[in-house]
């Protein structure tokens, strides 16, 4: 069972190497002539006038929170979906009730305007 | 089977050289690892080659669609263009900005590429032609494709540049939004297949009706949603406002040069090919013959290997990526979020219910 996953682990390891090797090679082969202007952050030729670690729109944060809610819901649906034929009508009805509750939440956040971008 | 034969080949070769007795103690225990590594390279190298020539195909297709020849100077018909591009990127300076977080700045492209490649471990190319035939294949794929967002957000943050930061935020919000629609579409596939094993998902679509037995018929809206979400996940046109060269000049990778940039590029294209492979496996029957069980066509095409069908189905989706890019203007960000949250998520939710209800009736034929 677990030894089935050994090739997967090995693949991840090799994929990491495939990422690191070109980077190292590029550093060795490419020139290295840094100067102050070249290493400053790119702002269309202007001097950078402020730190980039600035405030940003709270909506991005809201999207992340909503994402976690829905992603958890999908995580619940996965095992249910696989055995639906075995658990029959009882399993089907229970999940429909769960989904109905979730839809209420989804409608609420829609009406509240959490999904608006203007 | 092939593994044992290959070991015998190595044995006879080495005993011919008189080395077998000497090396036997090292080779036999390590053989399984060596063989797996060989198989992994047999997957990774064609993908790398595929990525290189997909970029050429993209430029050619875009060129022809705009009635111009596309790259045609390097090699015959521009066939050496990807090699020239790779060499050029290799020989460029890797610039590490002063204000950046240096370790994360260099780690980000690797983090973007690794999951894009590692996901291929569970893709079946033909019946039994799969590296790791694991039962949680689809779950692993979902995990790997979700990890890609870290590379992007770390790149944007570590660059410490305003454009990169804005691009990374946009991109991250876009990717997580569309991942939900993608997840619901996958739930529909799981409902139909009753398995997370990628090989079983394909075998579940086998029938004497050929292409009418595949899941694209009962799950057609999910195929459309999955592919469009895939376009958004890979930040491709028309959903490429993470790059938006006219406003935030390439977004999260604006500070990258040389090989760092090349790795992001490789990751994006490897992900596109991955989405094409996944769409083929889950909705278009993977390696299955579309004419299987049909009277005349079925017998005429029975000799075609499954790998050919698989690659053919992938090419359809890969061409669709380019066609979309050539045809549609870029979406606005609010339109993109509206499509993801207000159209795709309700649609996929409804379809999960439809498929589950449908399966309770005797009219579920798949």
XYZ file of C-alpha atoms in Angstrom:
484
model
C 0.000 0.000 0.000
C 2.470 2.646 1.146
C 5.231 1.449 -1.169
C 2.943 2.491 -4.037
C 3.689 6.052 -3.001
C 7.458 5.632 -3.175
C 7.641 6.548 -6.890
C 5.557 9.635 -6.126
C 8.030 10.727 -3.460
C 10.932 10.057 -5.784
C 9.189 12.062 -8.528
C 8.756 15.055 -6.205
C 12.458 14.834 -5.332
C 13.526 14.729 -8.976
C 11.116 17.554 -9.842
C 12.819 19.667 -7.158
C 16.216 18.881 -8.689
C 14.856 19.768 -12.146
C 14.007 23.187 -10.699
C 17.260 23.806 -8.851
C 19.695 22.650 -11.552
C 18.731 25.200 -14.264
C 18.841 27.982 -11.676
C 22.354 27.028 -10.524
C 23.452 26.535 -14.134
C 22.079 29.955 -15.044
C 24.036 31.537 -12.213
C 27.260 29.837 -13.303
C 26.920 30.469 -17.047
C 25.321 33.924 -17.022
C 27.292 37.118 -16.432
C 27.302 38.775 -13.020
C 27.588 42.557 -13.290
C 25.287 44.097 -10.701
C 24.917 47.841 -10.275
C 22.703 49.967 -8.079
C 20.178 50.893 -10.781
C 19.885 47.370 -12.053
C 19.138 45.957 -8.606
C 16.485 48.536 -7.678
C 12.848 47.488 -7.984
C 11.359 48.093 -11.429
C 8.936 51.005 -11.585
C 8.879 51.922 -15.263
C 12.166 53.799 -15.006
C 11.225 55.982 -12.048
C 12.931 55.851 -8.659
C 10.989 53.540 -6.347
C 9.168 55.996 -4.089
C 7.745 53.834 -1.357
C 8.126 50.374 0.157
C 6.235 47.676 -1.735
C 5.038 46.020 1.474
C 2.011 48.281 1.547
C -1.635 48.096 2.551
C -3.853 46.200 0.165
C -7.530 45.789 -0.455
C -9.305 43.783 2.251
C -11.324 41.977 -0.424
C -8.401 39.727 -1.208
C -8.509 38.623 2.412
C -12.259 38.044 2.204
C -11.812 35.898 -0.895
C -9.234 33.809 0.954
C -11.621 33.216 3.872
C -14.517 32.273 1.584
C -12.165 29.986 -0.279
C -11.287 28.090 2.901
C -14.989 27.588 3.701
C -15.835 26.220 0.292
C -12.674 24.184 -0.028
C -13.502 22.428 3.245
C -16.923 21.691 1.857
C -15.337 20.099 -1.195
C -13.119 18.061 1.109
C -16.325 16.747 2.726
C -17.841 15.938 -0.649
C -14.884 13.867 -1.857
C -15.299 10.775 0.345
C -19.077 10.981 0.031
C -18.907 11.047 -3.768
C -16.777 7.912 -3.941
C -19.117 5.692 -1.902
C -22.475 7.168 -2.938
C -23.597 3.920 -4.588
C -22.876 1.977 -1.400
C -24.464 4.334 1.124
C -27.620 4.691 -0.990
C -30.554 6.942 -0.234
C -29.610 7.692 3.384
C -26.203 9.045 2.389
C -27.730 10.945 -0.500
C -30.375 12.672 1.647
C -27.913 13.574 4.429
C -25.553 15.256 1.969
C -28.426 17.134 0.320
C -29.370 18.561 3.735
C -25.742 19.569 4.315
C -25.568 21.206 0.877
C -28.872 23.024 1.502
C -27.435 24.572 4.680
C -24.363 25.596 2.736
C -26.416 27.164 -0.023
C -28.171 29.299 2.615
C -24.748 30.572 3.677
C -23.743 31.180 0.058
C -26.943 33.140 -0.650
C -26.355 35.201 2.508
C -22.829 36.205 1.535
C -24.022 36.978 -2.009
C -26.807 39.251 -0.673
C -24.362 40.900 1.743
C -22.216 41.849 -1.246
C -19.149 39.846 -0.260
C -18.793 38.717 -3.869
C -18.913 42.239 -5.383
C -15.843 43.815 -7.002
C -16.191 47.304 -8.264
C 7.368 -7.375 -16.409
C 9.579 -4.953 -18.299
C 11.437 -4.213 -15.121
C 12.619 -7.826 -14.732
C 13.573 -8.021 -18.417
C 15.590 -4.835 -18.161
C 17.399 -6.212 -15.121
C 18.266 -9.360 -17.101
C 19.594 -7.215 -19.916
C 21.828 -5.311 -17.504
C 22.942 -8.604 -15.975
C 23.929 -10.145 -19.290
C 25.713 -6.970 -20.342
C 27.695 -6.797 -17.133
C 28.541 -10.507 -17.032
C 29.817 -10.118 -20.599
C 32.179 -7.505 -19.225
C 32.929 -9.753 -16.261
C 31.603 -7.181 -13.810
C 28.341 -8.802 -12.704
C 29.734 -10.774 -9.742
C 31.583 -7.701 -8.569
C 28.623 -5.299 -8.745
C 25.785 -7.683 -7.935
C 25.705 -6.713 -4.270
C 25.149 -3.053 -5.235
C 22.835 -3.461 -8.191
C 20.194 -5.872 -6.989
C 18.964 -3.908 -3.941
C 19.100 -0.576 -5.753
C 17.573 -1.821 -8.986
C 13.994 -0.875 -8.149
C 15.042 2.696 -7.389
C 17.138 2.955 -10.551
C 14.287 1.627 -12.658
C 11.817 4.081 -11.106
C 14.215 6.964 -11.740
C 14.503 5.868 -15.377
C 10.720 5.825 -15.681
C 10.482 9.268 -14.079
C 12.903 10.667 -16.642
C 10.918 8.942 -19.374
C 8.017 11.153 -18.229
C 9.845 14.401 -17.394
C 11.987 14.633 -20.535
C 9.070 14.337 -23.002
C 7.201 16.932 -20.923
C 10.156 19.320 -21.115
C 10.384 18.708 -24.857
C 6.629 19.113 -25.138
C 6.782 22.428 -23.295
C 9.583 23.677 -25.559
C 7.727 22.815 -28.739
C 4.380 23.927 -27.360
C 5.818 27.447 -27.087
C 6.815 27.220 -30.736
C 3.375 25.858 -31.646
C 1.813 28.747 -29.741
C 3.772 31.357 -31.654
C 3.114 29.624 -34.966
C -0.622 29.240 -34.317
C -0.962 32.831 -33.105
C 1.029 33.904 -36.137
C -1.172 32.055 -38.611
C -4.325 33.288 -36.900
C -3.079 36.845 -37.396
C -1.956 36.122 -40.998
C 1.796 36.341 -40.361
C 4.379 33.550 -40.548
C 5.468 33.327 -36.900
C 9.111 32.478 -36.011
C 10.847 31.144 -39.136
C 14.490 32.201 -38.922
C 16.144 29.718 -36.518
C 16.330 26.368 -38.242
C 13.986 25.078 -40.920
C 10.455 26.534 -40.392
C 11.676 27.924 -37.040
C 12.056 24.450 -35.582
C 15.155 25.348 -33.582
C 13.567 28.441 -32.065
C 12.869 26.809 -28.641
C 16.496 25.667 -28.405
C 17.707 29.173 -29.199
C 15.294 30.649 -26.610
C 16.494 28.223 -23.951
C 20.155 28.978 -24.641
C 19.527 32.707 -24.553
C 17.731 32.495 -21.208
C 20.512 30.314 -19.806
C 23.160 32.888 -20.720
C 21.319 35.873 -19.219
C 22.252 37.367 -15.876
C 20.070 36.335 -12.925
C 19.250 39.640 -11.241
C 18.466 39.532 -7.529
C 17.032 42.924 -6.476
C 18.588 44.596 -3.410
C 15.317 44.875 -1.496
C 14.184 41.343 -2.173
C 14.131 38.465 0.247
C 16.933 36.575 -1.462
C 16.228 33.015 -0.398
C 12.498 33.181 -1.122
C 13.183 35.044 -4.362
C 15.214 32.100 -5.632
C 12.998 29.421 -4.081
C 9.779 30.712 -5.684
C 10.432 29.569 -9.281
C 11.473 26.133 -8.020
C 8.279 25.967 -5.948
C 6.264 26.840 -9.038
C 7.892 24.204 -11.238
C 8.062 21.276 -8.784
C 4.312 20.655 -8.345
C 3.713 21.229 -12.060
C 6.056 18.331 -12.802
C 5.322 16.155 -9.766
C 1.620 15.982 -10.633
C 2.507 13.822 -13.647
C 3.342 10.887 -11.358
C -0.285 9.680 -11.386
C -1.327 10.445 -14.980
C -2.130 7.282 -16.970
C -0.857 7.490 -20.547
C -2.129 4.054 -21.549
C -3.617 1.039 -19.825
C -1.039 0.251 -17.140
C 1.337 2.972 -18.387
C 1.351 4.948 -15.174
C 4.209 5.635 -12.785
C 2.345 5.322 -9.476
C -1.026 3.578 -9.695
C -2.224 4.903 -6.334
C -5.774 4.843 -5.043
C -5.798 8.496 -4.043
C -4.598 9.670 -7.465
C -7.135 12.441 -7.931
C -6.606 13.729 -4.394
C -2.862 13.890 -5.029
C -3.486 15.816 -8.240
C -5.737 18.283 -6.477
C -3.036 18.789 -3.828
C -0.262 19.297 -6.387
C -2.196 21.712 -8.588
C -3.131 23.714 -5.479
C 0.523 24.022 -4.444
C 1.326 25.997 -7.585
C -0.145 29.151 -6.058
C 2.634 29.265 -3.450
C 5.292 29.774 -6.079
C 3.387 32.760 -7.441
C 2.555 34.424 -4.148
C 6.061 33.908 -2.746
C 7.567 35.314 -5.949
C 5.376 38.414 -5.705
C 6.102 38.975 -2.045
C 9.833 38.226 -2.128
C 10.460 40.559 -5.081
C 9.452 43.544 -2.943
C 8.244 45.430 -5.975
C 4.807 46.998 -6.322
C 3.953 45.451 -9.657
C 5.016 42.014 -8.503
C 3.044 42.364 -5.301
C -0.171 43.453 -7.037
C 0.228 40.743 -9.653
C 0.721 38.073 -7.000
C -2.365 39.202 -5.045
C -4.540 39.209 -8.138
C -3.202 35.895 -9.254
C -3.640 34.210 -5.863
C -7.249 35.412 -5.493
C -8.000 34.304 -9.038
C -6.447 30.861 -8.609
C -8.194 30.069 -5.312
C -11.545 31.258 -6.701
C -11.358 29.008 -9.719
C -10.032 26.122 -7.698
C -13.450 25.873 -6.051
C -15.244 25.441 -9.364
C -12.558 22.938 -10.334
C -13.051 21.024 -7.090
C -16.812 20.768 -7.589
C -16.278 19.560 -11.163
C -13.949 16.878 -9.784
C -16.638 15.821 -7.302
C -18.947 15.177 -10.280
C -16.262 13.009 -11.894
C -15.834 11.096 -8.636
C -19.595 10.570 -8.429
C -19.634 9.123 -11.925
C -16.486 7.007 -11.548
C -16.867 5.984 -7.875
C -13.076 5.926 -7.600
C -10.119 8.286 -7.134
C -7.725 6.004 -9.003
C -6.904 7.655 -12.338
C -6.770 4.333 -14.183
C -10.150 3.288 -12.770
C -11.666 6.611 -13.828
C -10.684 5.843 -17.431
C -11.775 2.199 -17.208
C -15.137 3.357 -15.854
C -15.726 5.094 -19.197
C -15.156 1.933 -21.245
C -18.255 0.666 -23.039
C -19.360 -0.714 -26.400
C -20.644 2.736 -27.362
C -17.177 4.212 -27.857
C -17.079 7.930 -27.284
C -20.719 8.048 -26.144
C -19.750 6.094 -23.033
C -17.350 8.788 -21.805
C -18.201 11.198 -19.036
C -18.310 14.250 -21.323
C -21.966 13.480 -22.062
C -23.470 13.384 -18.550
C -20.897 15.904 -17.255
C -20.718 18.211 -20.265
C -21.223 21.464 -18.261
C -18.465 20.269 -15.930
C -16.079 19.700 -18.835
C -16.647 23.294 -19.937
C -16.278 24.639 -16.394
C -13.218 22.503 -15.711
C -11.412 23.619 -18.843
C -12.240 27.310 -18.364
C -11.201 27.066 -14.707
C -8.004 25.425 -15.942
C -7.335 28.387 -18.219
C -7.861 30.715 -15.241
C -5.682 28.543 -12.950
C -2.757 28.724 -15.339
C -3.193 32.510 -15.741
C -3.656 32.193 -19.460
C -5.400 34.649 -21.767
C -8.224 35.746 -21.547
C -7.756 35.479 -17.759
C -4.179 36.760 -17.618
C -4.676 39.955 -15.619
C -2.087 38.599 -13.177
C 0.372 39.434 -15.936
C -1.565 42.273 -17.541
C 1.405 43.696 -19.416
C -0.434 46.901 -20.211
C -1.042 47.769 -16.542
C 1.256 45.802 -14.221
C 3.944 44.754 -16.722
C 4.011 40.954 -16.270
C 2.891 40.948 -12.645
C 4.495 38.555 -10.205
C 7.565 37.765 -12.314
C 8.453 41.310 -13.325
C 11.740 41.187 -11.337
C 12.846 37.813 -12.684
C 15.379 37.390 -15.450
C 17.243 34.542 -17.113
C 16.632 31.103 -15.692
C 14.330 32.308 -12.887
C 11.951 33.620 -15.515
C 12.407 30.480 -17.611
C 11.316 28.285 -14.686
C 8.049 30.227 -14.290
C 7.536 29.894 -18.011
C 8.178 26.140 -17.889
C 5.823 25.768 -14.924
C 3.008 27.622 -16.702
C 3.289 25.515 -19.831
C 3.731 22.243 -17.920
C 0.535 23.140 -16.049
C -1.291 23.789 -19.319
C -0.283 20.396 -20.654
C -1.327 18.896 -17.309
C -4.789 20.473 -17.522
C -5.118 19.104 -21.062
C -4.109 15.624 -19.859
C -6.520 15.759 -16.925
C -9.434 16.931 -19.062
C -8.741 14.062 -21.464
C -8.501 11.471 -18.683
C -11.570 12.570 -16.756
C -13.973 13.565 -19.520
C -12.709 12.164 -22.819
C -11.807 8.628 -21.814
C -7.997 8.958 -21.625
C -6.388 6.228 -23.698
C -9.706 4.714 -24.884
C -10.496 4.357 -28.572
C -13.408 6.687 -29.452
C -14.791 4.126 -31.919
C -14.561 1.143 -29.595
C -17.440 -1.282 -30.226
C -18.599 0.522 -33.365
C -19.292 -1.736 -36.369
C -16.671 -0.789 -38.986
C -14.612 2.069 -37.567
C -14.044 0.166 -34.336
C -12.314 -2.735 -36.103
C -10.373 -0.456 -38.450
C -8.888 1.536 -35.575
C -8.378 -1.309 -33.081
C -4.628 -1.446 -33.778
C -3.992 2.188 -32.750
C -2.169 2.227 -29.399
C -3.884 3.956 -26.472
C -1.032 6.433 -26.105
C -1.880 7.887 -29.527
C -5.497 8.509 -28.545
C -4.384 10.062 -25.271
C -1.950 12.435 -27.017
C -4.557 13.227 -29.668
C -7.138 14.200 -27.048
C -4.546 16.297 -25.230
C -3.698 18.134 -28.462
C -7.341 19.147 -28.856
C -7.274 20.902 -25.485
C -3.810 22.343 -26.071
C -4.971 23.845 -29.353
C -8.030 25.234 -27.550
C -5.718 27.113 -25.142
C -4.059 28.848 -28.101
C -7.320 29.459 -29.908
C -8.758 31.160 -26.810
C -5.675 33.357 -26.554
C -5.898 34.398 -30.190
C -9.633 35.114 -30.016
C -10.653 36.749 -26.743
C -9.655 40.101 -25.289
C -8.568 40.119 -21.650
C -11.307 40.013 -18.978
C -11.661 42.763 -16.402
C -10.898 41.669 -12.830
C -14.444 42.171 -11.528
C -15.802 40.203 -14.516
C -13.385 37.408 -13.741
C -14.410 37.196 -10.098
C -18.079 37.394 -11.046
C -17.692 34.509 -13.489
C -15.887 32.410 -10.874
C -18.095 33.054 -7.851
C -21.501 33.885 -9.286
C -21.663 31.647 -12.345
C -19.309 28.693 -11.952
C -19.781 27.885 -8.266
C -23.613 27.874 -8.383
C -23.553 25.965 -11.677
C -21.174 23.291 -10.390
C -23.060 22.994 -7.090
C -26.311 22.432 -8.966
C -24.629 19.876 -11.211
C -23.302 17.924 -8.204
C -26.908 17.662 -7.002
C -28.167 16.788 -10.502
C -25.609 13.998 -10.955
C -26.181 12.617 -7.435
C -29.968 12.611 -7.968
C -29.570 11.156 -11.446
C -27.547 8.303 -9.972
C -30.427 7.452 -7.650
C -32.636 6.772 -10.674
C -32.393 3.845 -13.103
C -31.631 6.265 -15.966
C -27.960 6.633 -15.030
C -26.241 4.781 -17.874
C -22.569 5.538 -17.271
